[in-house]
Short mmCIF file of C-alpha atoms in Angstrom, two decimals:
data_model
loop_
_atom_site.label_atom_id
_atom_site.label_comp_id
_atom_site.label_asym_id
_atom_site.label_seq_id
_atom_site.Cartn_x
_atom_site.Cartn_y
_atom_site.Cartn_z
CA UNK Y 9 0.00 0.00 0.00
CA UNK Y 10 2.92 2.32 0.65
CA UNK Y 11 5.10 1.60 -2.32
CA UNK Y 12 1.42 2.15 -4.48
CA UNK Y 13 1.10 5.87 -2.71
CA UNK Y 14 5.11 6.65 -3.62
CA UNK Y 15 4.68 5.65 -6.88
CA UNK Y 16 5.36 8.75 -9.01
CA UNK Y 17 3.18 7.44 -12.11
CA UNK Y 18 0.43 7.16 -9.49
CA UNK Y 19 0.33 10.65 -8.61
CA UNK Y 20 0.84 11.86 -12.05
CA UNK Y 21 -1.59 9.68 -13.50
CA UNK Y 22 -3.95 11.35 -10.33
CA UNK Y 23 -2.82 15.07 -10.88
CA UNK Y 24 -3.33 14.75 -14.68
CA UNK Y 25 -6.86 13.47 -14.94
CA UNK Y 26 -7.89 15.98 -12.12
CA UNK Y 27 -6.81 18.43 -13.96
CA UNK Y 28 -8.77 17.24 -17.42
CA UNK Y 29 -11.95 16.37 -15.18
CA UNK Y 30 -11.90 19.93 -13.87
CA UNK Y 31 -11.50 21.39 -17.71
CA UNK Y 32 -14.22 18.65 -18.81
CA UNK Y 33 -16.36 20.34 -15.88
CA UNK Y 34 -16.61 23.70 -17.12
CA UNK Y 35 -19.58 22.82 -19.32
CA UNK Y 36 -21.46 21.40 -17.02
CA UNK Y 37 -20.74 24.00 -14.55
CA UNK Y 38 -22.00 26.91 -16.75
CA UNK Y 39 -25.00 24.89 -18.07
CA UNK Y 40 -25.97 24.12 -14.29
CA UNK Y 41 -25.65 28.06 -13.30
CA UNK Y 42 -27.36 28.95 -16.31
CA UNK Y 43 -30.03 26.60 -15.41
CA UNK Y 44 -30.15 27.56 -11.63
CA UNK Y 45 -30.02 31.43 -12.73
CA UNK Y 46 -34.23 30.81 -13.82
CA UNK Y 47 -34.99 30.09 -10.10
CA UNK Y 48 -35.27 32.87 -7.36
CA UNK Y 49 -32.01 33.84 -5.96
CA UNK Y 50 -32.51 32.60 -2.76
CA UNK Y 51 -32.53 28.77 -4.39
CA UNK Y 52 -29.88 28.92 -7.15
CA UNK Y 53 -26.77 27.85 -4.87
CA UNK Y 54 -28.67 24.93 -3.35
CA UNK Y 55 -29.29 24.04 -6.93
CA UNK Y 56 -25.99 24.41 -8.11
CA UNK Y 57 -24.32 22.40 -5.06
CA UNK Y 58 -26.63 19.74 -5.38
CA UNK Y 59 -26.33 19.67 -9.50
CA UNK Y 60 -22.45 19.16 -8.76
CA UNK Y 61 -23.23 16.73 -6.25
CA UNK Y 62 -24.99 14.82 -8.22
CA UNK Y 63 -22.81 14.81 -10.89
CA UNK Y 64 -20.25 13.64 -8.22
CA UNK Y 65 -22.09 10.67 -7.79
CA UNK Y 66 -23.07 9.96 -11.05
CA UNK Y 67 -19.58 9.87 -12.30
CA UNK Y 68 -18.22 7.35 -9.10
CA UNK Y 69 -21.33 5.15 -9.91
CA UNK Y 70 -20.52 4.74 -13.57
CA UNK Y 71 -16.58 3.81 -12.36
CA UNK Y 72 -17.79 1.17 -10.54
CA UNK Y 73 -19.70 -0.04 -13.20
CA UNK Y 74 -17.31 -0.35 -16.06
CA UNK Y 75 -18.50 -3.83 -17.27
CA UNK Y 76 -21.69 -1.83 -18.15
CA UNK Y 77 -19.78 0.66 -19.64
CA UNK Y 78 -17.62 -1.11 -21.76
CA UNK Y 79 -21.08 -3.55 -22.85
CA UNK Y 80 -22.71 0.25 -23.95
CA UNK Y 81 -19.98 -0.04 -27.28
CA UNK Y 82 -21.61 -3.40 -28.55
CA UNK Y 83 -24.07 -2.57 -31.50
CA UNK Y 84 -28.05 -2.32 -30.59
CA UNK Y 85 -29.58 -2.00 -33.80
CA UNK Y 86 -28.21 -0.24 -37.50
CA UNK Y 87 -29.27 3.25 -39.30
CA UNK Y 88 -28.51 3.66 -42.81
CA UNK Y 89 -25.40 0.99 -42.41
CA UNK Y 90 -24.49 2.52 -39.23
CA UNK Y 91 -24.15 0.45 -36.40
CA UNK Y 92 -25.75 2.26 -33.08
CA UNK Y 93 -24.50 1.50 -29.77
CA UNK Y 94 -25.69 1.77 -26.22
CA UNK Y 95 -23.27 4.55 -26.33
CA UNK Y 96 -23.76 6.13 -29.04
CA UNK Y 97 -27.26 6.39 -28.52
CA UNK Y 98 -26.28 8.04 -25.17
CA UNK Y 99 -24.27 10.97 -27.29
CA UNK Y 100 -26.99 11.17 -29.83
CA UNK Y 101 -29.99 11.75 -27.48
CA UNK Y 102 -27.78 13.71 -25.19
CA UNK Y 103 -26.48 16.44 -27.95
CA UNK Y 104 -29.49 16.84 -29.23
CA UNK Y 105 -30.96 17.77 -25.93
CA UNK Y 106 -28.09 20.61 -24.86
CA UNK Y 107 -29.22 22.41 -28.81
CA UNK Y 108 -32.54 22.20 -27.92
CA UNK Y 109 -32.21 23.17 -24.45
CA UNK Y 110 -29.44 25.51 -25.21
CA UNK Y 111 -31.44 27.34 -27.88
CA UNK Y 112 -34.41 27.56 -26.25
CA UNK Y 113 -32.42 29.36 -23.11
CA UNK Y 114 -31.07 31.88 -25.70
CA UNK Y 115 -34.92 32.63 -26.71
CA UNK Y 116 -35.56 32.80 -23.45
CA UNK Y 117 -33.34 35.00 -22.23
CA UNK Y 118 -33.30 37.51 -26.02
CA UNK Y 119 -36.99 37.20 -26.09
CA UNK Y 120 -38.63 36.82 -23.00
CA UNK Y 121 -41.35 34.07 -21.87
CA UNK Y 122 -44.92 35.50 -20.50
CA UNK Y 123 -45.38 33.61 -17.80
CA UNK Y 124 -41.79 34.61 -16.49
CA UNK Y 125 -42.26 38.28 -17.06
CA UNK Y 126 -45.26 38.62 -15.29
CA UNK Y 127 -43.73 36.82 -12.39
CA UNK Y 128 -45.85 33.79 -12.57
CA UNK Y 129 -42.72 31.07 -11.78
CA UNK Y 130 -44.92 28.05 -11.82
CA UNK Y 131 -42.83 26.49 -15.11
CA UNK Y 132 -39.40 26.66 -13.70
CA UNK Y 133 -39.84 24.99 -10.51
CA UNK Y 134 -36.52 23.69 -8.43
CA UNK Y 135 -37.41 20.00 -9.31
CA UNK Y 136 -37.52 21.06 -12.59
CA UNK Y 137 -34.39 22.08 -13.10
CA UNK Y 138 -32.52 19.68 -10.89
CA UNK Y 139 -34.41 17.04 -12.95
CA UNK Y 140 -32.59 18.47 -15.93
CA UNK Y 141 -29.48 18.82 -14.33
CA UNK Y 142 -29.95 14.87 -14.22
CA UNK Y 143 -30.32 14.42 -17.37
CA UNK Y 144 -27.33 16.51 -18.58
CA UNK Y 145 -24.64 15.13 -15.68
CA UNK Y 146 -25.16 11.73 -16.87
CA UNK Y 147 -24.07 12.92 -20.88
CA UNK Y 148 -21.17 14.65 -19.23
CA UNK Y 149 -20.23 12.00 -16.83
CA UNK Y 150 -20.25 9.82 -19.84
CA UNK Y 151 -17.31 11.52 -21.45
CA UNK Y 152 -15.52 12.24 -18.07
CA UNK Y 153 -15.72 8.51 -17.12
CA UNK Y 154 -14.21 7.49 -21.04
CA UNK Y 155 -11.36 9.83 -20.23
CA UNK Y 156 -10.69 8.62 -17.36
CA UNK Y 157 -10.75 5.18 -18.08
CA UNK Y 158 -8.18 6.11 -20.93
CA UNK Y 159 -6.22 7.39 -18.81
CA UNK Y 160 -5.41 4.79 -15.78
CA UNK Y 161 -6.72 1.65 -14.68
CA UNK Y 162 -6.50 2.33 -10.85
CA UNK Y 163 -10.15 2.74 -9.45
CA UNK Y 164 -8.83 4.21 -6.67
CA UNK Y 165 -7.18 7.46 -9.01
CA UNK Y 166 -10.61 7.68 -10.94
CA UNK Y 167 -12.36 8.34 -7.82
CA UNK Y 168 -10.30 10.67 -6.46
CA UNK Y 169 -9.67 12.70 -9.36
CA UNK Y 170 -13.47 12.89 -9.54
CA UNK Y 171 -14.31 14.07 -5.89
CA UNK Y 172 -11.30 16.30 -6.24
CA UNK Y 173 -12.35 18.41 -9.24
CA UNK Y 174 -15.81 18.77 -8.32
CA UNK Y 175 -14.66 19.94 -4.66
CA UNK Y 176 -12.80 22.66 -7.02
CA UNK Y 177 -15.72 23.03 -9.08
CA UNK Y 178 -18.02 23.45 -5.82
CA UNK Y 179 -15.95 26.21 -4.15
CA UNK Y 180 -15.58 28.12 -8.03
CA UNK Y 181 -19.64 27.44 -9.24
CA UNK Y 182 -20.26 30.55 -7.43
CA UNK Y 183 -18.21 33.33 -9.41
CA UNK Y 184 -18.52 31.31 -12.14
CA UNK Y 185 -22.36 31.62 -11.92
CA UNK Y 186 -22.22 35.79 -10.60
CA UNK Y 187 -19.83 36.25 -13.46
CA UNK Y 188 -21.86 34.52 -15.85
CA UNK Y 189 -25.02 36.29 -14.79
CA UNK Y 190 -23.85 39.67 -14.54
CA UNK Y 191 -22.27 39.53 -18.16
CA UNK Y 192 -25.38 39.35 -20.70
CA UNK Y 193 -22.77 39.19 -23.41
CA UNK Y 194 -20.99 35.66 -21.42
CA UNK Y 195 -23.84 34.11 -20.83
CA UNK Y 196 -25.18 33.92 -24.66
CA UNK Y 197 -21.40 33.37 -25.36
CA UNK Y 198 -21.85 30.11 -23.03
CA UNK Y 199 -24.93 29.36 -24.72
CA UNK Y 200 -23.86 29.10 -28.00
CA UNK Y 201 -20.80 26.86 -26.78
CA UNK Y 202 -23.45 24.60 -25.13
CA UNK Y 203 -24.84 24.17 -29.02
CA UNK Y 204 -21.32 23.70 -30.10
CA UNK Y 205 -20.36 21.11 -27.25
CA UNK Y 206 -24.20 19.53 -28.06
CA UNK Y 207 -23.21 19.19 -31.57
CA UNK Y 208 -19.72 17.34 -31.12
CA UNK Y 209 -21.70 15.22 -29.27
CA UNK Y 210 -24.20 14.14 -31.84
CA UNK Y 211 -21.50 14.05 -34.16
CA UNK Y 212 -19.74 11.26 -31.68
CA UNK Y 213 -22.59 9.08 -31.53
CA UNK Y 214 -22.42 8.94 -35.51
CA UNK Y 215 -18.83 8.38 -35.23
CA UNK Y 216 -17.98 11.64 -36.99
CA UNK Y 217 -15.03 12.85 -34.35
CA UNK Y 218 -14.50 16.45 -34.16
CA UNK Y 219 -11.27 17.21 -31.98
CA UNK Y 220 -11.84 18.70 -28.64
CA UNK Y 221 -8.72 21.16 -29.44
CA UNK Y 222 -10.56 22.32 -32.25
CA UNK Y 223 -13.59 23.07 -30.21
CA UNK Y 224 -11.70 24.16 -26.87
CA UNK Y 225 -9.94 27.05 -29.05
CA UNK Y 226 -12.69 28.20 -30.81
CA UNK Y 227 -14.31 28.63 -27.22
CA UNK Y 228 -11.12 30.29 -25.54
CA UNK Y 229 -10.90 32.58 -28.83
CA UNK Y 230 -14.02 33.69 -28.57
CA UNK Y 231 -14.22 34.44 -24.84
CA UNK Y 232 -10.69 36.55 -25.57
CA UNK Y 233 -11.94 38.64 -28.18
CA UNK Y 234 -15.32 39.24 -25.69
CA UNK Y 235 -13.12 39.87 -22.46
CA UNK Y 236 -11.05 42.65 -24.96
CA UNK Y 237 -14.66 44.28 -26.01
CA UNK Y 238 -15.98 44.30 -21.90
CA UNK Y 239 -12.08 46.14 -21.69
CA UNK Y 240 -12.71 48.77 -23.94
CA UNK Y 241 -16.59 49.26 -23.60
CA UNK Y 242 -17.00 52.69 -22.01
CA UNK Y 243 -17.44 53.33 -18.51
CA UNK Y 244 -20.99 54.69 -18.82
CA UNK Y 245 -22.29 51.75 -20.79
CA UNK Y 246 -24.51 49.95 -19.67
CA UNK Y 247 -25.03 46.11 -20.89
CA UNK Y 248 -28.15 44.77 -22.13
CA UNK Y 249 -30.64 43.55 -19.89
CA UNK Y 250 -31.57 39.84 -20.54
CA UNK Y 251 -34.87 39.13 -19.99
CA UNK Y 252 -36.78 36.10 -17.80
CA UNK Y 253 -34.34 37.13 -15.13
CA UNK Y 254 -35.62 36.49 -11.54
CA UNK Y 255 -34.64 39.05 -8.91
#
């Protein structure tokens, strides 16, 4: 047990895939804050700590259940010579709900929703969204399980690394989320990653592979140029105010 803890590969191997779970968490941090932003104030940190949480748990589950996981890449049925996989279908259903959901958050925030506007909260009820919180941490756990089964086979390290970068991403949800919210500009910036992110996915389960570099510079690119424009914007101006905002 002692020479496996001084083992320099070990803690590598542990430091490493922290580090890509926390970067693979980013998504599903700003989806969960943009989410938890459509409840009153007084609610959107419980909804964000428990979204994490459950994502938490959702990851460590799937670890110990890597039989399953590995069974999800044996074909289910074929479309148009295609062969579908447990997997695959996973990806598929999954990206297509972050563009729907992502796009219908950018109409609701550009556009406005009645009921919201008149203060009638009855459709975005904290179940709700945790509900979809659900459904999105077990798409992202997906990939962040893959990764780190690529990248060691010690349980132990998987688990760690996973309890370890949402710890980070519990203590930094926070700013994240004020930033976020405070930032009109950011937030339909995130947005429109979500549909980019949602898209990779889909592509995935088709077996069309997009590189994650590809996708993680058009996203840092963007955000530069946007941080450069909230720079030089004036001090007097004011940003736009999103609508179906809760205060």
């Amino acid at each position: 047990m002692i020479e496996t803890l001084t083992d320099p590969s070990l803690w590598a191997a542990l430091f490493t895939l922290t580090a890509l779970e926390i970067v693979l968490g980013i998504d599903n941090i700003i989806f969960i804050s943009i989410l938890s932003s459509r409840l009153p104030k007084q609610k959107q940190k419980k909804a964000r700590q428990i979204g994490l949480l459950l994502a938490m748990v959702t990851r460590i589950l799937l670890l110990f259940s890597l039989s399953l996981i590995m069974k999800l890449t044996s074909p289910l049925f074929t479309i148009f010579a295609h062969e579908i996989s447990g997997r695959d279908l996973i990806l598929i259903v999954g990206g297509l709900f972050l563009i729907a959901k992502s796009v219908t958050e950018i109409h609701h925030k550009l556009e406005g929703d009645p009921d919201s506007l008149e203060g009638n909260s009855k459709k975005t009820t904290f179940t709700k969204v945790i509900i979809q919180i659900m459904i999105l941490d077990i798409v992202f756990s997906l990939d962040s399980v893959i990764t780190a089964v690529g990248m060691t086979d010690q349980l132990g390290v998987m688990i760690t690394a996973v309890v370890l970068s949402v710890g980070f991403m519990l203590m930094s949800s926070g700013s994240i989320s004020d930033f976020v919210d405070s930032h009109p500009t950011i937030k339909i910036l995130a947005l429109s990653f979500l549909i980019l992110i949602g898209l990779a996915l889909f592509g995935e389960g088709w077996e069309l592979h997009i590189p994650k570099g590809y996708i993680y510079f058009a996203m840092a690119f963007s955000v530069i140029v946007e941080l450069l424009n909230m720079k030089l914007r004036k001090p007097d101006e004011k940003p736009v105010v999103l609508k179906g905002k809760f205060d």
